[in-house]
XYZ file of C-alpha atoms in Angstrom:
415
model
C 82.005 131.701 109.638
C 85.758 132.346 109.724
C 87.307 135.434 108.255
C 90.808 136.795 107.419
C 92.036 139.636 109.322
C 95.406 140.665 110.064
C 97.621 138.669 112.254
C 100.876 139.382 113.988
C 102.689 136.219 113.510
C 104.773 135.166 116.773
C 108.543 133.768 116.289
C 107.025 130.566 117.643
C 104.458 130.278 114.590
C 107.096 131.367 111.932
C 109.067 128.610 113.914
C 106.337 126.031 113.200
C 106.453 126.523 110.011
C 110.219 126.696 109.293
C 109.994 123.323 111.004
C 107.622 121.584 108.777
C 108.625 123.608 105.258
C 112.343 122.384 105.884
C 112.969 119.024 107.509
C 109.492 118.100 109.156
C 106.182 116.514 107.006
C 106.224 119.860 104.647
C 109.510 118.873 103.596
C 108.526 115.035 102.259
C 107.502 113.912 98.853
C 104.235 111.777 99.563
C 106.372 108.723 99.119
C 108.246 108.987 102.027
C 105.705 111.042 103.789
C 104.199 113.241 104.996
C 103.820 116.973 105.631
C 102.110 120.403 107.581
C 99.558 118.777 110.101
C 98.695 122.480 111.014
C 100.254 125.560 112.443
C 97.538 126.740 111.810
C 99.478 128.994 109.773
C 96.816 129.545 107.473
C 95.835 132.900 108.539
C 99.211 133.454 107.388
C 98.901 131.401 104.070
C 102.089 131.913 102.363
C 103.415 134.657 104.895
C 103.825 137.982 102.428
C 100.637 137.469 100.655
C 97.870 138.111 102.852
C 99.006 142.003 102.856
C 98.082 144.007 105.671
C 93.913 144.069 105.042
C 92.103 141.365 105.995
C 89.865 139.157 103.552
C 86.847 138.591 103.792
C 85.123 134.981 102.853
C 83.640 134.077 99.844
C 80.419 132.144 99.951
C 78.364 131.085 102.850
C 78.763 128.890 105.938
C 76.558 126.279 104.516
C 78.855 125.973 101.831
C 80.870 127.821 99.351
C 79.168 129.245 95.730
C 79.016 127.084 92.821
C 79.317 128.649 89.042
C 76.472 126.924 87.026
C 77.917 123.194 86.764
C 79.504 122.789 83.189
C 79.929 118.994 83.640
C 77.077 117.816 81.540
C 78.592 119.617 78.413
C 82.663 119.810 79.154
C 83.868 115.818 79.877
C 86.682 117.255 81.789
C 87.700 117.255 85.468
C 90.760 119.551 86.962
C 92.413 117.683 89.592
C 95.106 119.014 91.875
C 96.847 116.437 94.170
C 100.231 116.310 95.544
C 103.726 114.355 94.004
C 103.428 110.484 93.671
C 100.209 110.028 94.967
C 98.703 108.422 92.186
C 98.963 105.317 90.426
C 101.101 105.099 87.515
C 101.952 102.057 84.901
C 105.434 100.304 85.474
C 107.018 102.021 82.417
C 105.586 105.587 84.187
C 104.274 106.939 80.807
C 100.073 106.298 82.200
C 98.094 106.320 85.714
C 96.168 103.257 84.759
C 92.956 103.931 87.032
C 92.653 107.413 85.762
C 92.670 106.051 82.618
C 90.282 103.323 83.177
C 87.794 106.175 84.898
C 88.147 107.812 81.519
C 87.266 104.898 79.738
C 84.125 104.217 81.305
C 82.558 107.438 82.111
C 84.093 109.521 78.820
C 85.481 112.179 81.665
C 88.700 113.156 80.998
C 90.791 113.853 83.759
C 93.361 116.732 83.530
C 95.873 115.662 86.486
C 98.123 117.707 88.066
C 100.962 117.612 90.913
C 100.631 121.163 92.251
C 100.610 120.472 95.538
C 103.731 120.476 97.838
C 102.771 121.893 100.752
C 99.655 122.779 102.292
C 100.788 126.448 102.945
C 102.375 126.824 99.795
C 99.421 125.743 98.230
C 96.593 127.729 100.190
C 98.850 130.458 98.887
C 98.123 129.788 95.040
C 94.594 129.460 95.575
C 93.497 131.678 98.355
C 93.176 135.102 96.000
C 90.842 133.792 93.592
C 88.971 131.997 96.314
C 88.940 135.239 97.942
C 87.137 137.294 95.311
C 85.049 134.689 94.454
C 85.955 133.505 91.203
C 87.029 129.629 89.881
C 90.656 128.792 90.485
C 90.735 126.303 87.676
C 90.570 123.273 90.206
C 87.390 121.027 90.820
C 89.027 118.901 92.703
C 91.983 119.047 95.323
C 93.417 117.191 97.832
C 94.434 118.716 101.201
C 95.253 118.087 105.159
C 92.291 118.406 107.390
C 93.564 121.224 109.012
C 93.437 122.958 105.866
C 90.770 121.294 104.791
C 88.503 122.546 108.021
C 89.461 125.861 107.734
C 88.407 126.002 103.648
C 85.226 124.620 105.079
C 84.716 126.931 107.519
C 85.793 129.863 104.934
C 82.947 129.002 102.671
C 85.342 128.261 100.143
C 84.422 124.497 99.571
C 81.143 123.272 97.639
C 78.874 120.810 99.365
C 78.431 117.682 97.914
C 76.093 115.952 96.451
C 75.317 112.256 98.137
C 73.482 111.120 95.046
C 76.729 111.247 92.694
C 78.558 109.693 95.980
C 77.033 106.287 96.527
C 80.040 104.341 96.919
C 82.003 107.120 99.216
C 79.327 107.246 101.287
C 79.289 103.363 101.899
C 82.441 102.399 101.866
C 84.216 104.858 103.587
C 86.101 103.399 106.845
C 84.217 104.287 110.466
C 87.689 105.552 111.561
C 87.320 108.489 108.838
C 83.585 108.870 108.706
C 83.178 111.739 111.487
C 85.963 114.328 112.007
C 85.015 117.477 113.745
C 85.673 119.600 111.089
C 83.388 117.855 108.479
C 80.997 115.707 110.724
C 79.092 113.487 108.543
C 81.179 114.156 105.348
C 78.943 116.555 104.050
C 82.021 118.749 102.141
C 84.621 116.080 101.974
C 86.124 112.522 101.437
C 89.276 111.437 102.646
C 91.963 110.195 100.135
C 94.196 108.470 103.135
C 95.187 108.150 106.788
C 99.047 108.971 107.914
C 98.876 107.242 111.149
C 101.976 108.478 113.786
C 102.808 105.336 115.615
C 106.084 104.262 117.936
C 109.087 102.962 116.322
C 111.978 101.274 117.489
C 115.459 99.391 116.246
C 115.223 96.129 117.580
C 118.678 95.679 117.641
C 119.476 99.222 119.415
C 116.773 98.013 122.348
C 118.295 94.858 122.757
C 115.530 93.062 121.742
C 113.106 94.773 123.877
C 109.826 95.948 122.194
C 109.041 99.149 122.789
C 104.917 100.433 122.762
C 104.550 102.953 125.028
C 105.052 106.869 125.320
C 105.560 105.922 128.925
C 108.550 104.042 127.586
C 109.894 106.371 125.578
C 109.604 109.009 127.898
C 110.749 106.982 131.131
C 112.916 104.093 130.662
C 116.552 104.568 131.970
C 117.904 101.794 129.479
C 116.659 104.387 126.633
C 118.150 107.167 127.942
C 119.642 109.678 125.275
C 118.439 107.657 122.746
C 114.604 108.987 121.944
C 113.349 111.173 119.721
C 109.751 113.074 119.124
C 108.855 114.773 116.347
C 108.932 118.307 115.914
C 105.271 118.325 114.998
C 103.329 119.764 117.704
C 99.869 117.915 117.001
C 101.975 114.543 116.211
C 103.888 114.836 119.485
C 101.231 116.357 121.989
C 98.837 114.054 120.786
C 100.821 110.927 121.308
C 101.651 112.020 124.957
C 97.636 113.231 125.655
C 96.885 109.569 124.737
C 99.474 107.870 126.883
C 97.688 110.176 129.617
C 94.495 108.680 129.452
C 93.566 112.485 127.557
C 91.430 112.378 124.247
C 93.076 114.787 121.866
C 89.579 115.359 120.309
C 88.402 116.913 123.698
C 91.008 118.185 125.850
C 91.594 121.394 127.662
C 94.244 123.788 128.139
C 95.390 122.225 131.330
C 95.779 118.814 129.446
C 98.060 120.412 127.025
C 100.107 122.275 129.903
C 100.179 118.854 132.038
C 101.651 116.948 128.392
C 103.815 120.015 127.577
C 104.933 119.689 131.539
C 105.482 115.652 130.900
C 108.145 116.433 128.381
C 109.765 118.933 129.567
C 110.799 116.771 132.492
C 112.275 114.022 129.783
C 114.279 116.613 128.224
C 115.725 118.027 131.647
C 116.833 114.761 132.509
C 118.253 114.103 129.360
C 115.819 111.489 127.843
C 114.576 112.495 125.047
C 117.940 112.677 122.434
C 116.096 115.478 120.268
C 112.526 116.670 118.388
C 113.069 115.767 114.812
C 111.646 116.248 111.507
C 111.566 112.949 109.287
C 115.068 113.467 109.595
C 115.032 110.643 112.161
C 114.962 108.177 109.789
C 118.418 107.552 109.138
C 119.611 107.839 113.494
C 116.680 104.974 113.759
C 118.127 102.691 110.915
C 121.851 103.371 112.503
C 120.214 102.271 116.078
C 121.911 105.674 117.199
C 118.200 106.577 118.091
C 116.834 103.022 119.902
C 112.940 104.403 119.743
C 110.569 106.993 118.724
C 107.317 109.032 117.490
C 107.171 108.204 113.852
C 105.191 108.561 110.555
C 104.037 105.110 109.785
C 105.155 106.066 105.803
C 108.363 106.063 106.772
C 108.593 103.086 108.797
C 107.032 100.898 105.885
C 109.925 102.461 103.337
C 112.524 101.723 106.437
C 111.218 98.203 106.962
C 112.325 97.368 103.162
C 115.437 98.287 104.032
C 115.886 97.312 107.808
C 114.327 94.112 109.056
C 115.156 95.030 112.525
C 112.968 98.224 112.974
C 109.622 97.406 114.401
C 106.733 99.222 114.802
C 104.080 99.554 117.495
C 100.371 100.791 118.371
C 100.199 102.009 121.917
C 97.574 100.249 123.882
C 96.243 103.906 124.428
C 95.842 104.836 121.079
C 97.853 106.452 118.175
C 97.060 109.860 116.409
C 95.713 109.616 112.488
C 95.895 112.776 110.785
C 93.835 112.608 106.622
C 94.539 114.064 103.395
C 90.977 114.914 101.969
C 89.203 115.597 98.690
C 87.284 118.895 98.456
C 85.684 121.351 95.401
C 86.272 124.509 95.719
C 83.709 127.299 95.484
C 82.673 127.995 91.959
C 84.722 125.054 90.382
C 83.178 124.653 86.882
C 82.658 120.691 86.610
C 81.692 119.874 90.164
C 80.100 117.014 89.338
C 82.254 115.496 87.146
C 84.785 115.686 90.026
C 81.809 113.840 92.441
C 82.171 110.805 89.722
C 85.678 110.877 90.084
C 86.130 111.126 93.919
C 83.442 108.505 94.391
C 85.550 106.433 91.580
C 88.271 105.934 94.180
C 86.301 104.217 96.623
C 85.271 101.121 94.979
C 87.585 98.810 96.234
C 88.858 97.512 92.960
C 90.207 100.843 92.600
C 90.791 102.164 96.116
C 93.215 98.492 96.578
C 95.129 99.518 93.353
C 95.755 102.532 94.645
C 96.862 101.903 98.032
C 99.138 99.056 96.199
C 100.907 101.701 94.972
C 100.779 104.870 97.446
C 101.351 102.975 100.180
C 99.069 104.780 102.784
C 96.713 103.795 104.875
C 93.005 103.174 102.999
C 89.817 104.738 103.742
C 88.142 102.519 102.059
C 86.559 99.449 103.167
C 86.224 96.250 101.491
C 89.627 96.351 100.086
C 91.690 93.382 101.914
C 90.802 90.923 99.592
C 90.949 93.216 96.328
C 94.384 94.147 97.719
C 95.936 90.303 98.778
C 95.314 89.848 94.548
C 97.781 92.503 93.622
C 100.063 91.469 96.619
C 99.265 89.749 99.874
C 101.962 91.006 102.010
C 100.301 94.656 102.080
C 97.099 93.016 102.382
C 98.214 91.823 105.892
C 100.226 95.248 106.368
C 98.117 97.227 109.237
C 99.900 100.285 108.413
C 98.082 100.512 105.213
C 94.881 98.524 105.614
C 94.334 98.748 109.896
C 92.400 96.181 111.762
C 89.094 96.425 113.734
C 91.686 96.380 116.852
C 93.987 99.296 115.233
C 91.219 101.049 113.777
C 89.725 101.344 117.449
C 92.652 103.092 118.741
C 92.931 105.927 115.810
C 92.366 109.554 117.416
C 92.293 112.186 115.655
C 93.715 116.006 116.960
C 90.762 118.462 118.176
C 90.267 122.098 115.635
C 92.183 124.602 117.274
C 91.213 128.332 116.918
C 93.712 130.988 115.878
C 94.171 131.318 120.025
C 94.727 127.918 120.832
C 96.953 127.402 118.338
C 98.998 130.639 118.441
C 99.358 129.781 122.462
C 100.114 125.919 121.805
C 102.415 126.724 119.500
C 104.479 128.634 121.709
C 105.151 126.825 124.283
C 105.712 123.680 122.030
C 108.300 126.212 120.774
C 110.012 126.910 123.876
C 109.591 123.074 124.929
C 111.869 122.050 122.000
C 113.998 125.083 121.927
C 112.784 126.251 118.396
């Protein structure tokens, strides 16, 4: 099991997370998408407050220690998410399926938008969790970077399958098995944020662009690309356009990508690495094509009929925002009922009618096409079996690997 212990932190890490904190996903509301896929900065967790000790884990590898389970007794569940990712009624004064779950099960669900950065958040949390007592949460919602490394700190519950029947059948094949959490034994994801290629239609001259090959080696689009500033979002794009999995590969596969695009920024092709901050070059056509966060690209689309989208025949990278209990949360059952709530399809399609992310929920399409059938059809929020076979997810990295990664994505993009 993973412990704390003091960690020098590199300019290249404290660049990582300047980048995402300030203009990359750290810096988004969950509107408009997205934020920290993982520096790995968690050692650091909120960079002062680790102090210069290092913390043991609470709990045990198998799973982190419950207090005796209140939920029988107290109808309440604490839930901890981040900023507009819930449901609410068209005059904003209810969340209609958090009401409804009240309703029928008598739970009532205290709901709170806490959450506005993975860091940030580990922060709050990661004293209690360290001594071992209840943080007040029983349910949160965080990135699985985050999410594997709570796991792997014995600071997140186990579930129980039997108060999970409809999580465990409905959830999509493309989220079933990460690494971190292989057979969902500590977690359930709450929705995919898929990093595809985008492109102005207009700025290409009506040339579709679907390749990282493209991007990275067509002279009619030189000077006018940009990747993100995200190292796992980037890297993993160009491991796929290699023929590379990003759940398996080596060191040399990550020196041979890093190597790849350093050659399109000596010769000029690639315009910048960005934060979402690309959004507004791509609607001007001032950037023709790039890496993007499929959130923004459905918010641009509203706006823009001439930026397109596209999934690389080689596959895209899908990164997940996850439900977990943390060690010794007092109603941990009462927040099984409610996570399992979310994936009937009823409810998981009035969700994703208003989040706007992908689902992980199957069965949804045709619950979804009767609140409105232009998402249905949207494979941005509700993939295909031919989209859905080309999601990849980005391998666990050790403190190491991702100390070492880190810096030469660093010096790649001059951070």
């Amino acid at each position: 099991m993973e412990s704390y212990e003091t960690e020098r932190l590199t300019p290249a890490r404290l660049a990582a997370m300047r980048r995402s904190l300030s203009n990359g996903r750290g810096a988004l509301t969950r509107r408009s998408l997205l934020r920290a896929s993982g520096m790995g900065a968690l050692a650091l967790g909120g960079t002062a407050t680790l102090g210069a000790c290092g913390i043991p884990p609470a709990g045990r590898a198998e799973g982190g220690t419950a207090s005796d389970d209140h939920s029988a007794k107290e109808k309440v569940v604490n839930f901890s998410n981040w900023t507009e990712y819930m449901d609410v009624s068209e005059d904003e004064k209810s969340r209609p399926t958090l009401e409804a779950f009240t309703k029928r099960t008598g739970i009532r669900v205290k709901y709170t938008e806490d959450i506005n950065d993975n860091v940030e958040f580990f922060g709050k949390v990661k004293p209690q969790l360290a001594a071992g007592q209840d943080t007040g949460r029983d349910l949160i919602c965080v990135t699985d970077w985050l999410a594997a490394r709570m796991i792997r700190l014995g600071w997140v519950q186990k579930l129980d399958a039997s108060n999970l029947p409809h999580a465990f059948a409905n959830t999509s094949a493309q989220f079933r098995t990460p690494d971190w959490d292989p057979g969902r034994a500590y977690s359930y994801p709450w929705t995919g944020i898929p990093t595809v290629i985008a492109y102005n239609v207009k700025a290409t001259g009506g040339r579709k662009v679907d390749s990282v090959t493209q991007l990275l080696d067509d002279p009619k689009l030189k000077g006018r690309v940009s990747f993100l500033s995200e190292m796992r979002d980037t890297i993993g794009m160009t491991l796929l356009d290699q023929g590379k999995d990003p759940g398996k590969f080596t060191d040399a596969d990550f020196d041979e990508a890093i190597g790849r695009l350093q050659k399109a920024v000596d010769k000029k092709q690639i315009r910048r690495f960005t934060g979402n901050d690309y959004t507004a070059d791509l609607s001007k056509g001032d950037i023709a094509a790039c890496v993007a966060w499929a959130g923004d690209i459905i918010q641009l689309q509203a706006d823009n009929p001439d930026i397109k989208f596209a999934i690389p025949a080689a596959g895209y990278i899908t990164s997940s925002d996850n439900l977990l209990v943390p060690a010794h949360a007092r109603h941990k059952a009462n927040a099984e009922k409610l996570m399992d709530y979310y994936f009937e399809p009823p409810v998981a399609a009035r969700l994703a009618a208003y989040i706007n992310y992908v689902c992980p929920v199957d069965g949804v399409r045709g619950e979804l096409a009767k609140i409105d059938p232009e998402m249905a059809s949207n494979t941005l929020i509700l993939p295909d079996r031919e989209m859905a076979g080309k999601s990849r997810s980005f391998r666990s990295l050790s403190t190491k690997e991702e100390t070492a990664y880190e810096e030469k994505f660093a010096k790649l993009i001059g951070a």
